[in-house]
Amino acid sequence: MRRLLGSVRARATLGASLVVALALVVAGAAVLFSLRANLTGQADGRADAAAREVASQLAANRPYGDLDLPDGDEAPVQVVDEDGRLVAASEDLERISGTGTDAVRPGSAARPAGGEGDGEKPEPGETGEIDDEAEYTDGSATVDGESADYRFAAVEVSTPAKGDLTVYAGGSLADEQSAVSTALTSMLIGFPLLLGVVGGVTWLVTRRALRPVAAITAEMSAITASEDLARRVPEPDTHDEIARLARTTNETLTALQNSVERQRRFVADASHELRSPIASLRTQLEVGAAHPELLDLDGAVEDTVRLQELAADLLLLARLDAGEKPGGARVDLAAFVREELSQRARDRVDVYTDLRSVEVVGSRHQLARVLGNLVNNAQRHARSRVTVTTRTDGMWAVLTVSDDGSGVPPDERERIFERFVRLDDARTRDEGGAGLGLAIARDVAARHGGTLVAGEAPSGGALFELRLPGPQTSAK
């Protein structure tokens, strides 16, 4: 069963068929109930009219034998006195049920017209009274050998000579039974056919609507098998959910392709950056092993430190790419900057500060890497001074690092944040770094919910502005 309903088409077809079937059953039941109630009401009307016709004759003091009764097959009639005795009945009436008595012929107590059985003679002009309300019952009657169901109307009439009488007259239910039977037969035949049409149409429409999904699935399987992320799934020329799914899938493939290409470039650049210090260190060690007097110990230490810093940068980038979240410690930027700058040594130019107390929430270790990378970058390009400031700007905490060097060209201010990107003048310096410092700083800023942008300092040099949300903004 689970395999049978494993497709969207099967579930959609079954669901539509069940809904339509339920609606047809409810609608069919309502139609049959309404039809039956309407035809029963018509039978009640015929029975009431026949009963009142006979009651009017009794109210006019007509003798039982002179009553003009309707034909028995159209409206079988009984007249019962107040003691429950049958005093008059339709001709050819053979059996009856559902009325005041099952008798079909007046008994010995039913006295002939004009005799003593008709009671005292009424005063001239005196008539009986007919009850305005009638009671209705279901029953059956056999007239001239044919049995049928009827609705019987019971009308009471009070006469001066005969006392209280009850007239029972039946209205045939043959029309109702025939109409209901015909309608029910039509429904039993038509409903399955209609359900079949609904199910077939739903199946075909769903298959046509889901055809692009099959194409998307096939293309995604081919992309997975070939590992060719440059391929894209077909986008249908519609504006429905499937078209949006195809566009979203292609956007995801584009982002995945860019991520893979960026990862490949990262691995290639990291390999290139690691190759040089490793080769240099190996050369120095080999020379030192062969000629100890020529060992450049300071150079070996410098290459080792460079390898250590590069490995630390690569490890931090890997953690950031893996989604490592900063801690939730509160950090006073002013005190934090003072502490970090006091631990620096051998800076090429002096570092000036203009610090105002402002708190942020995050990882003190990662923020230290940002500050260190920004100050190191400023030290490499500054002529005579580096300035670090902290301030508030609305809900933001702002830290800036500026220098009085040549600055960053406007068209390069975004590219310098890419990994392993260094401007040409930086490549000419031995201490130019691997081009990861600014990339790490921006990634850390993004992980803290902030931004890092490059601009121009008042002195004409480079200015890097780090914006971090304050404690209240971070809490939200």
Coordinates of C-alpha atoms in Angstrom, one line a residue:
M1 CA 0.0 0.0 0.0
R2 CA 2.8 2.4 0.9
R3 CA 4.5 1.7 -2.5
L4 CA 1.2 2.2 -4.3
L5 CA 0.8 5.6 -2.7
G6 CA 4.5 6.5 -3.1
S7 CA 3.9 9.0 -5.9
V8 CA 2.4 12.4 -5.7
R9 CA 0.2 11.5 -8.6
A10 CA -1.3 8.5 -6.8
R11 CA -1.9 10.5 -3.6
A12 CA -3.4 13.5 -5.5
T13 CA -5.7 11.2 -7.5
L14 CA -6.8 9.3 -4.4
G15 CA -7.3 12.5 -2.5
A16 CA -9.3 14.1 -5.3
S17 CA -11.4 11.0 -5.7
L18 CA -12.2 10.7 -2.0
V19 CA -13.2 14.4 -1.8
V20 CA -15.4 14.1 -4.8
A21 CA -16.9 10.8 -3.6
L22 CA -17.7 12.4 -0.2
A23 CA -19.2 15.4 -1.9
L24 CA -21.3 13.2 -4.2
V25 CA -22.6 11.1 -1.3
V26 CA -23.6 14.2 0.7
A27 CA -25.2 15.8 -2.4
G28 CA -26.9 12.6 -3.4
A29 CA -28.3 12.1 0.1
A30 CA -29.5 15.7 0.2
V31 CA -31.2 15.3 -3.2
L32 CA -32.9 12.0 -2.3
F33 CA -34.1 13.5 1.0
S34 CA -35.4 16.6 -0.6
L35 CA -37.1 14.6 -3.4
R36 CA -38.7 12.2 -0.9
A37 CA -39.9 15.0 1.4
N38 CA -41.4 16.8 -1.6
L39 CA -43.2 13.8 -2.9
T40 CA -44.4 12.8 0.6
G41 CA -45.7 16.3 1.0
Q42 CA -47.7 15.9 -2.2
A43 CA -49.1 12.6 -1.0
D44 CA -50.1 14.2 2.3
G45 CA -51.9 16.9 0.3
R46 CA -53.9 14.4 -1.7
A47 CA -54.7 12.3 1.4
D48 CA -55.8 15.5 3.3
A49 CA -58.0 16.6 0.4
A50 CA -59.7 13.2 0.1
A51 CA -60.3 13.0 3.9
R52 CA -61.8 16.5 4.1
E53 CA -64.1 15.8 1.1
V54 CA -65.5 12.8 3.0
A55 CA -65.6 14.8 6.2
S56 CA -67.6 17.6 4.6
Q57 CA -70.2 15.1 3.5
L58 CA -70.4 13.7 7.1
A59 CA -70.6 17.2 8.5
A60 CA -73.6 17.8 6.1
N61 CA -75.3 14.8 7.8
R62 CA -75.1 12.6 4.8
P63 CA -75.9 8.9 5.7
Y64 CA -73.1 6.4 5.6
G65 CA -74.6 4.6 2.7
D66 CA -74.8 7.7 0.6
L67 CA -71.2 8.8 1.1
D68 CA -69.4 9.5 -2.2
L69 CA -66.1 7.9 -1.5
P70 CA -63.1 8.1 -3.9
D71 CA -61.8 5.2 -5.8
G72 CA -60.0 2.8 -3.5
D73 CA -56.8 2.6 -5.6
E74 CA -56.5 6.3 -5.7
A75 CA -57.4 7.1 -2.0
P76 CA -58.6 4.3 0.2
V77 CA -60.9 5.7 2.9
Q78 CA -62.1 4.5 6.3
V79 CA -64.6 6.2 8.6
V80 CA -64.3 5.2 12.2
D81 CA -66.6 6.3 15.0
E82 CA -65.6 7.4 18.5
D83 CA -65.6 3.8 19.7
G84 CA -63.1 2.7 17.1
R85 CA -65.7 0.9 15.0
L86 CA -65.5 1.0 11.2
V87 CA -68.7 2.6 9.9
A88 CA -67.8 3.2 6.2
A89 CA -64.9 2.1 3.8
S90 CA -64.0 2.4 0.2
E91 CA -65.2 -0.2 -2.3
D92 CA -62.8 -3.0 -3.2
L93 CA -60.7 -2.4 -0.1
E94 CA -59.4 -5.8 0.9
R95 CA -56.7 -5.0 3.5
I96 CA -55.4 -1.9 5.3
S97 CA -52.8 -1.0 7.9
G98 CA -51.6 2.2 9.5
T99 CA -55.1 3.6 10.3
G100 CA -57.5 3.5 13.3
T101 CA -58.6 -0.1 12.5
D102 CA -57.6 -2.9 10.3
A103 CA -61.2 -3.7 9.4
V104 CA -62.1 -3.2 5.7
R105 CA -65.9 -3.7 5.9
P106 CA -68.3 -2.0 8.3
G107 CA -69.5 -4.5 11.0
S108 CA -72.9 -5.2 12.3
A109 CA -72.6 -2.1 14.4
A110 CA -72.5 0.0 11.3
R111 CA -76.1 0.9 10.7
P112 CA -77.6 1.7 7.3
A113 CA -78.5 5.1 6.2
G114 CA -81.8 6.4 7.3
G115 CA -82.1 3.7 10.0
E116 CA -81.6 4.0 13.7
G117 CA -77.9 3.5 13.3
D118 CA -77.6 7.0 11.9
G119 CA -78.5 8.5 15.2
E120 CA -81.1 11.1 15.9
K121 CA -82.2 13.3 13.1
P122 CA -80.6 16.7 13.2
E123 CA -82.4 19.9 13.4
P124 CA -82.9 21.6 10.0
G125 CA -79.8 23.5 8.9
E126 CA -77.6 22.0 11.7
T127 CA -74.2 20.8 10.5
G128 CA -71.1 19.3 12.0
E129 CA -67.6 20.7 12.5
I130 CA -64.4 19.6 10.8
D131 CA -61.1 19.8 12.7
D132 CA -58.5 22.1 11.0
E133 CA -55.6 19.9 11.9
A134 CA -54.8 16.5 10.4
E135 CA -52.6 13.7 11.5
Y136 CA -50.4 11.7 9.1
T137 CA -49.2 8.1 9.3
D138 CA -47.6 5.6 7.0
G139 CA -49.4 2.5 6.0
S140 CA -50.4 0.2 3.3
A141 CA -53.6 -1.0 1.6
T142 CA -54.7 -3.8 -0.8
V143 CA -57.3 -2.6 -3.3
D144 CA -58.8 -5.0 -5.8
G145 CA -55.9 -7.4 -5.3
E146 CA -53.0 -4.8 -5.6
S147 CA -51.0 -3.7 -2.6
A148 CA -49.3 -0.4 -2.3
D149 CA -47.9 2.0 0.4
Y150 CA -49.8 5.1 1.3
R151 CA -49.7 8.2 3.5
F152 CA -52.9 8.4 5.5
A153 CA -54.4 11.6 6.7
A154 CA -56.7 11.4 9.8
V155 CA -59.3 14.2 9.9
E156 CA -61.8 14.4 12.8
V157 CA -65.4 15.6 12.3
S158 CA -68.1 16.2 14.9
T159 CA -71.7 15.6 13.7
P160 CA -75.0 16.3 15.6
A161 CA -76.4 12.9 14.8
K162 CA -73.5 10.5 14.5
G163 CA -71.2 12.0 17.2
D164 CA -67.4 12.2 16.7
L165 CA -66.0 10.5 13.7
T166 CA -62.5 10.1 12.2
V167 CA -62.0 10.0 8.4
Y168 CA -58.8 8.2 7.2
A169 CA -57.9 8.8 3.6
G170 CA -54.7 7.6 1.9
G171 CA -52.5 9.2 -0.7
S172 CA -50.4 6.8 -2.8
L173 CA -46.6 6.8 -2.4
A174 CA -46.1 5.0 -5.7
D175 CA -44.8 8.2 -7.4
E176 CA -42.4 8.9 -4.5
Q177 CA -41.0 5.4 -4.6
S178 CA -40.6 5.4 -8.3
A179 CA -38.9 8.8 -8.4
V180 CA -36.6 7.9 -5.5
S181 CA -35.8 4.5 -7.0
T182 CA -35.0 6.1 -10.4
A183 CA -32.8 8.8 -8.8
L184 CA -31.0 6.3 -6.7
T185 CA -30.3 4.0 -9.7
S186 CA -29.0 6.9 -11.7
M187 CA -26.7 7.9 -8.8
L188 CA -25.4 4.4 -8.4
I189 CA -24.6 4.2 -12.1
G190 CA -23.4 7.8 -12.5
F191 CA -21.4 8.3 -9.4
P192 CA -18.8 5.6 -10.2
L193 CA -18.5 6.9 -13.8
L194 CA -18.0 10.5 -12.5
L195 CA -15.4 9.3 -10.0
G196 CA -13.6 7.5 -12.7
V197 CA -13.5 10.6 -14.9
V198 CA -12.3 12.7 -11.9
G199 CA -9.6 10.2 -11.0
G200 CA -8.5 10.0 -14.7
V201 CA -8.4 13.7 -15.2
T202 CA -6.5 14.3 -11.9
W203 CA -4.0 11.6 -12.9
L204 CA -3.4 13.1 -16.3
V205 CA -3.2 16.7 -15.0
T206 CA -0.9 15.8 -12.2
R207 CA 1.4 13.9 -14.5
R208 CA 1.6 16.8 -16.9
A209 CA 2.2 19.2 -14.0
L210 CA 4.9 17.1 -12.5
R211 CA 6.7 16.3 -15.8
P212 CA 9.2 19.2 -15.2
V213 CA 9.9 17.6 -11.8
A214 CA 10.9 14.4 -13.5
A215 CA 13.2 16.4 -15.8
I216 CA 14.7 18.2 -12.8
T217 CA 15.2 14.9 -10.9
A218 CA 16.9 13.3 -14.0
E219 CA 19.2 16.2 -14.4
M220 CA 20.1 16.4 -10.7
S221 CA 20.9 12.6 -10.9
A222 CA 23.2 13.3 -13.9
I223 CA 24.9 16.2 -12.1
T224 CA 25.5 14.0 -9.1
A225 CA 26.9 11.2 -11.2
S226 CA 29.1 13.4 -13.3
E227 CA 30.1 15.8 -10.5
D228 CA 29.8 18.6 -13.1
L229 CA 28.5 21.6 -11.1
A230 CA 28.4 23.7 -14.2
R231 CA 25.3 22.0 -15.5
R232 CA 21.8 23.4 -14.6
V233 CA 18.4 21.9 -14.4
P234 CA 15.8 22.9 -17.0
E235 CA 13.5 25.7 -16.0
P236 CA 9.9 25.4 -17.3
D237 CA 8.3 28.5 -19.0
T238 CA 5.7 28.9 -16.3
H239 CA 5.3 31.0 -13.1
D240 CA 4.3 28.3 -10.8
E241 CA 5.9 26.5 -7.8
I242 CA 7.8 24.1 -10.0
A243 CA 9.4 26.9 -12.0
R244 CA 10.4 28.6 -8.7
L245 CA 11.8 25.2 -7.5
A246 CA 13.9 24.9 -10.7
R247 CA 15.2 28.5 -10.4
T248 CA 16.0 27.9 -6.7
T249 CA 17.8 24.7 -7.6
N250 CA 19.9 26.4 -10.2
E251 CA 20.7 29.2 -7.7
T252 CA 21.8 26.5 -5.2
L253 CA 23.9 24.8 -7.8
T254 CA 25.5 28.2 -8.7
A255 CA 26.3 28.9 -5.0
L256 CA 27.7 25.3 -4.6
Q257 CA 29.8 25.7 -7.7
N258 CA 31.2 29.0 -6.5
S259 CA 31.9 27.5 -3.1
V260 CA 33.7 24.5 -4.6
E261 CA 35.7 26.7 -6.9
R262 CA 36.6 29.0 -4.0
Q263 CA 37.6 26.0 -1.9
R264 CA 39.8 24.8 -4.8
R265 CA 41.5 28.1 -5.1
F266 CA 41.9 28.3 -1.4
V267 CA 43.7 24.9 -1.4
A268 CA 45.8 25.9 -4.3
D269 CA 46.8 29.2 -2.8
A270 CA 47.4 27.6 0.6
S271 CA 49.7 25.1 -1.1
H272 CA 51.5 27.8 -2.9
E273 CA 52.0 29.9 0.3
L274 CA 53.2 26.9 2.3
R275 CA 55.6 25.7 -0.4
S276 CA 57.9 28.8 -0.3
P277 CA 58.7 28.9 3.5
I278 CA 58.9 25.1 3.6
A279 CA 61.3 25.0 0.7
S280 CA 63.3 27.9 2.2
L281 CA 63.5 26.2 5.6
R282 CA 64.5 22.9 4.1
T283 CA 67.3 24.6 2.1
Q284 CA 68.6 26.3 5.2
L285 CA 68.6 23.0 7.1
E286 CA 70.3 21.1 4.4
V287 CA 73.0 23.8 4.1
G288 CA 73.4 23.8 7.8
A289 CA 73.7 20.0 7.9
A290 CA 76.4 20.1 5.2
H291 CA 78.1 23.3 6.4
P292 CA 77.2 24.2 10.0
E293 CA 79.2 27.4 9.8
L294 CA 76.8 28.7 7.0
L295 CA 73.5 27.9 9.0
D296 CA 71.2 31.0 9.0
L297 CA 69.6 30.4 12.3
D298 CA 67.6 33.6 12.3
G299 CA 66.2 32.9 8.8
A300 CA 65.2 29.4 9.9
V301 CA 63.4 30.8 12.9
E302 CA 61.7 33.4 10.8
D303 CA 60.5 30.9 8.3
T304 CA 59.2 28.6 11.1
V305 CA 57.3 31.5 12.6
R306 CA 55.8 32.4 9.3
L307 CA 54.7 28.7 8.9
Q308 CA 53.2 28.8 12.3
E309 CA 51.3 32.0 11.7
L310 CA 50.1 30.7 8.3
A311 CA 48.9 27.4 9.8
A312 CA 47.1 29.3 12.6
D313 CA 45.4 31.5 10.0
L314 CA 44.3 28.5 7.9
L315 CA 43.0 26.7 11.0
L316 CA 41.0 29.8 12.0
L317 CA 39.5 30.1 8.5
A318 CA 38.6 26.5 8.6
R319 CA 36.7 27.0 11.9
L320 CA 35.0 30.0 10.6
D321 CA 33.9 28.2 7.4
A322 CA 32.6 25.4 9.5
G323 CA 30.2 27.9 11.2
E324 CA 32.0 28.4 14.5
K325 CA 30.1 31.0 16.5
P326 CA 31.7 33.6 18.7
G327 CA 31.2 33.5 22.5
G328 CA 28.9 35.6 24.5
A329 CA 31.3 37.5 26.6
R330 CA 31.0 41.2 27.1
V331 CA 34.1 43.1 25.9
D332 CA 34.9 46.8 26.6
L333 CA 36.5 47.8 23.4
A334 CA 38.5 50.7 24.9
A335 CA 40.1 48.6 27.7
F336 CA 40.5 45.7 25.2
V337 CA 42.4 47.9 22.7
R338 CA 44.7 49.3 25.4
E339 CA 45.5 45.8 26.6
E340 CA 46.2 44.4 23.2
L341 CA 48.4 47.4 22.1
S342 CA 50.4 47.3 25.3
Q343 CA 51.5 43.8 24.4
R344 CA 52.9 44.7 21.0
A345 CA 56.6 45.1 20.4
R346 CA 58.9 46.2 17.6
D347 CA 56.2 48.3 15.8
R348 CA 57.7 50.2 13.0
V349 CA 55.7 53.4 13.7
D350 CA 54.0 54.7 16.7
V351 CA 50.3 53.8 17.4
Y352 CA 48.1 56.6 18.6
T353 CA 44.7 56.1 20.2
D354 CA 41.4 57.9 20.8
L355 CA 39.4 55.5 22.8
R356 CA 35.9 55.8 24.2
S357 CA 34.3 53.1 26.4
V358 CA 31.9 51.0 24.4
E359 CA 30.8 47.3 25.0
V360 CA 30.3 44.5 22.5
V361 CA 29.5 40.8 22.9
G362 CA 31.7 38.2 21.3
S363 CA 34.9 36.2 21.3
R364 CA 37.8 38.2 22.8
H365 CA 40.3 35.9 21.1
Q366 CA 38.8 36.4 17.6
L367 CA 38.4 40.2 18.2
A368 CA 42.1 40.2 19.2
R369 CA 42.9 38.6 15.8
V370 CA 41.0 41.3 14.0
L371 CA 42.7 44.2 15.9
G372 CA 46.1 42.6 15.4
N373 CA 45.6 42.0 11.7
L374 CA 44.3 45.6 11.1
V375 CA 47.2 47.1 13.0
N376 CA 49.8 44.8 11.3
N377 CA 48.4 45.9 7.9
A378 CA 48.5 49.6 8.9
Q379 CA 52.1 49.1 10.2
R380 CA 53.2 47.8 6.8
H381 CA 51.9 50.8 4.9
A382 CA 52.1 53.7 7.3
R383 CA 54.7 56.5 7.0
S384 CA 54.8 57.8 10.5
R385 CA 51.8 56.9 12.5
V386 CA 48.8 54.5 13.0
T387 CA 45.7 55.6 14.8
V388 CA 43.1 53.4 16.6
T389 CA 39.8 54.8 17.7
T390 CA 36.6 53.5 19.4
R391 CA 33.2 55.2 19.5
T392 CA 29.5 54.6 19.4
D393 CA 27.2 55.2 16.5
G394 CA 23.6 54.6 17.6
M395 CA 23.3 50.9 18.4
W396 CA 26.7 50.2 16.9
A397 CA 30.2 50.0 18.4
V398 CA 32.8 51.3 15.9
L399 CA 36.5 50.6 15.9
T400 CA 38.7 52.2 13.3
V401 CA 42.3 51.7 12.3
S402 CA 43.9 54.2 10.0
D403 CA 47.4 55.1 8.7
D404 CA 49.1 57.9 6.8
G405 CA 50.3 55.7 4.0
S406 CA 49.4 55.7 0.3
G407 CA 45.9 54.3 1.0
V408 CA 43.9 51.7 -1.0
P409 CA 42.6 52.6 -4.5
P410 CA 38.8 52.7 -4.5
D411 CA 38.5 49.9 -7.1
E412 CA 40.6 47.6 -4.8
R413 CA 38.8 48.2 -1.5
E414 CA 36.6 45.1 -1.8
R415 CA 39.2 42.8 -3.5
I416 CA 41.6 43.2 -0.6
F417 CA 39.2 41.3 1.6
E418 CA 39.5 38.2 -0.6
R419 CA 41.7 35.4 0.6
F420 CA 45.3 35.3 -0.6
V421 CA 44.9 38.7 -2.3
R422 CA 47.8 41.2 -1.9
L423 CA 48.3 44.4 -3.7
D424 CA 51.4 44.6 -5.9
D425 CA 53.4 46.7 -3.4
A426 CA 52.7 44.3 -0.6
R427 CA 54.2 41.5 -2.7
T428 CA 57.5 43.2 -2.9
R429 CA 57.9 43.1 0.9
D430 CA 59.2 40.0 2.7
E431 CA 56.8 40.8 5.5
G432 CA 53.9 41.3 3.2
G433 CA 52.0 38.3 4.7
A434 CA 50.0 35.6 2.9
G435 CA 47.0 37.8 2.1
L436 CA 44.8 36.2 4.8
G437 CA 44.7 38.9 7.5
L438 CA 42.0 41.1 6.1
A439 CA 39.9 38.1 4.9
I440 CA 40.0 36.7 8.4
A441 CA 39.1 40.1 9.9
R442 CA 36.0 40.4 7.7
D443 CA 34.9 36.8 8.4
V444 CA 35.2 37.4 12.1
A445 CA 33.2 40.6 11.8
A446 CA 30.5 38.8 9.9
R447 CA 30.3 36.1 12.5
H448 CA 29.8 38.7 15.1
G449 CA 26.9 40.3 13.2
G450 CA 29.0 43.3 12.1
T451 CA 30.8 44.7 9.1
L452 CA 34.3 45.6 8.1
V453 CA 34.9 48.1 5.2
A454 CA 37.9 50.0 3.8
G455 CA 37.9 53.7 3.1
E456 CA 40.2 56.7 3.1
A457 CA 41.6 58.3 6.3
P458 CA 41.7 62.1 6.8
S459 CA 45.5 61.9 6.3
G460 CA 45.0 60.3 2.9
G461 CA 46.0 56.8 4.0
A462 CA 43.9 53.7 4.5
L463 CA 41.1 53.5 7.0
F464 CA 39.4 50.3 8.1
E465 CA 36.1 50.6 10.0
L466 CA 34.8 47.7 12.1
R467 CA 31.2 48.0 13.2
L468 CA 29.8 45.6 15.8
P469 CA 26.3 45.5 17.3
G470 CA 26.0 46.6 20.9
P471 CA 25.0 44.2 23.7
Q472 CA 21.2 45.1 23.4
T473 CA 21.3 44.6 19.6
S474 CA 23.2 41.3 20.0
A475 CA 20.7 40.0 22.5
K476 CA 17.9 40.6 20.0

